[in-house]
Amino acid sequence: RSWRCPSMALDGELVVDIANFVRLIYTVIRTEGRYHPVRYSPNKLASGNKSFLISIPDHRRVEFPARIENVDVKLWKPEKLLGKGSEGEVCQGTYNGQVLAGKTIYGKMSARRQKELQEEVKLLLLMHHPNCHYLIGAKTTLDQGGPLLLSEVCEEGSLFDVYAKKGRVFDQP
């Protein structure tokens, strides 16, 4: 697999595909790791609606919170900054009494960036797995307070926090 791919945001310029790059690094660093592509083969399980889920060894059954259909920015109360970047910030806060993480976008968005955000939301809504970040609700329009993506709060922080700061390795349960 290639770890470089064309970017929609940069007019087709080749950029790093993080998922494939991490796989490459993992296979180099953890040559005997249990998730090495030669040894790891997840089972596909048919679900009731004929879609396929990947099973992860020893994963626990997870109850996902209900999704919010129509996100109202006025109900979002940010409390603690979790991180920020060039496009926006992520805060922990409450939405209608529920503790969540909320991603807001700085300034005005171009029509192209708004379309990319809508595609991001579509992709995140498809990720319904205990090992994937769970999107609870999103507002992608520019009116009434602008875009807001609501998701679960990751109690242990980012991947950087878990692996670099806390010193965890990939194969620890």
XYZ file of C-alpha atoms in Angstrom:
173
model
C 0.000 0.000 0.000
C 1.111 3.488 -0.713
C 1.405 5.894 2.197
C 1.073 8.904 -0.110
C -2.172 9.962 -1.754
C -3.605 12.991 -3.595
C -5.197 15.629 -1.367
C -8.601 17.178 -2.078
C -7.665 20.251 -0.041
C -4.384 20.844 -1.898
C -5.570 20.372 -5.495
C -4.245 16.838 -5.891
C -0.828 17.432 -4.316
C 0.569 14.224 -2.806
C 0.290 14.106 0.975
C 0.846 11.462 3.672
C -1.991 8.958 4.206
C -1.698 8.751 7.999
C -3.393 5.339 8.374
C -1.096 3.630 5.870
C 1.937 5.498 7.210
C 1.185 4.269 10.757
C 0.851 0.705 9.418
C 4.246 1.052 7.745
C 5.893 2.396 10.909
C 4.252 -0.339 12.994
C 5.580 -3.117 10.757
C 9.091 -1.645 10.929
C 9.135 -1.020 14.694
C 7.042 -3.971 15.912
C 8.201 -6.761 13.610
C 6.799 -9.356 16.053
C 3.660 -7.370 17.006
C 0.274 -9.077 17.045
C -1.175 -6.545 14.574
C 1.522 -7.143 11.960
C -0.232 -7.651 8.568
C 1.227 -11.145 8.190
C -0.261 -12.358 11.513
C -3.349 -10.191 11.976
C -6.493 -11.220 10.156
C -9.695 -9.757 11.613
C -12.908 -11.704 11.189
C -15.799 -10.175 9.269
C -19.127 -10.657 10.997
C -22.441 -10.209 9.191
C -24.846 -7.983 11.088
C -28.632 -7.859 10.839
C -28.634 -5.202 8.120
C -26.206 -7.123 5.865
C -23.323 -4.698 6.389
C -19.994 -6.009 7.612
C -18.151 -5.221 10.809
C -14.582 -6.108 11.643
C -14.132 -7.928 14.918
C -11.169 -7.033 17.085
C -9.783 -9.757 19.364
C -10.890 -9.314 22.976
C -12.956 -6.187 22.344
C -15.719 -5.407 24.796
C -19.312 -4.686 23.796
C -19.801 -0.932 23.740
C -23.034 0.984 24.146
C -22.958 4.020 21.879
C -24.813 7.171 22.930
C -27.787 8.234 20.836
C -26.963 10.472 17.903
C -28.260 14.039 17.820
C -30.158 14.671 14.582
C -30.495 18.470 14.537
C -27.586 20.119 16.346
C -28.454 23.570 17.719
C -25.322 25.673 18.375
C -27.187 27.630 21.091
C -27.329 24.467 23.256
C -23.504 23.992 23.163
C -21.711 25.277 26.284
C -17.902 24.963 25.890
C -16.042 24.647 29.204
C -12.463 23.479 28.651
C -10.174 23.875 25.631
C -8.821 20.465 24.554
C -6.889 21.561 21.482
C -6.745 24.005 18.620
C -5.294 24.251 15.168
C -5.265 26.505 12.141
C -8.914 25.814 11.236
C -10.634 25.622 14.596
C -10.667 24.329 18.137
C -11.993 21.425 20.168
C -13.482 22.022 23.605
C -15.012 19.791 26.221
C -18.401 21.072 27.251
C -22.055 20.226 27.586
C -24.784 19.956 25.004
C -28.222 19.795 26.540
C -26.639 18.457 29.762
C -24.519 15.754 28.073
C -20.699 16.016 28.393
C -19.198 16.017 24.888
C -16.320 17.303 22.800
C -17.223 20.024 20.315
C -15.221 21.077 17.256
C -15.835 24.611 15.989
C -14.372 26.236 12.887
C -12.681 29.662 12.907
C -13.909 32.456 10.644
C -15.669 32.054 7.336
C -15.526 28.850 5.320
C -15.287 28.626 1.557
C -17.911 26.563 -0.267
C -15.193 23.997 -0.995
C -14.180 23.680 2.682
C -17.847 23.395 3.672
C -18.263 20.521 1.184
C -15.154 18.829 2.622
C -16.616 19.189 6.131
C -19.866 17.576 4.967
C -17.860 14.670 3.483
C -15.923 14.349 6.750
C -19.203 14.112 8.659
C -20.562 11.457 6.271
C -17.417 9.380 6.803
C -17.473 9.789 10.597
C -21.125 8.719 10.717
C -20.135 5.437 9.034
C -17.562 4.667 11.753
C -19.561 2.705 14.270
C -16.928 0.645 16.053
C -15.542 0.574 19.620
C -12.037 1.446 18.373
C -13.155 4.462 16.315
C -13.952 7.942 17.512
C -17.753 8.266 17.665
C -19.503 11.284 16.132
C -22.675 12.108 18.034
C -23.991 14.973 15.922
C -22.996 17.713 13.508
C -24.129 20.990 12.043
C -22.250 21.808 8.831
C -24.106 24.916 7.671
C -22.711 28.421 8.099
C -25.894 29.972 9.493
C -26.849 30.358 13.178
C -23.430 30.073 14.795
C -21.561 28.143 12.100
C -20.414 24.512 11.956
C -20.219 22.367 15.102
C -19.206 18.701 15.333
C -20.098 16.909 18.577
C -18.377 13.699 19.613
C -17.532 11.602 22.602
C -14.785 12.852 24.906
C -11.664 10.702 24.738
C -10.806 10.378 28.426
C -7.155 9.488 27.779
C -6.555 12.326 25.323
C -5.208 12.137 21.786
C -3.185 9.315 20.243
C -0.098 11.440 20.869
C -1.035 11.652 24.567
C -1.528 7.885 24.823
C 1.555 6.709 22.923
C 4.112 9.496 23.349
C 3.312 11.096 26.699
C 2.077 7.987 28.544
C 4.601 5.645 26.901
C 2.128 2.977 25.788
C 3.016 0.567 22.998
C 0.701 -0.720 20.282
C 0.347 -4.261 21.606
C -0.699 -3.439 25.177
C -4.313 -4.398 25.905
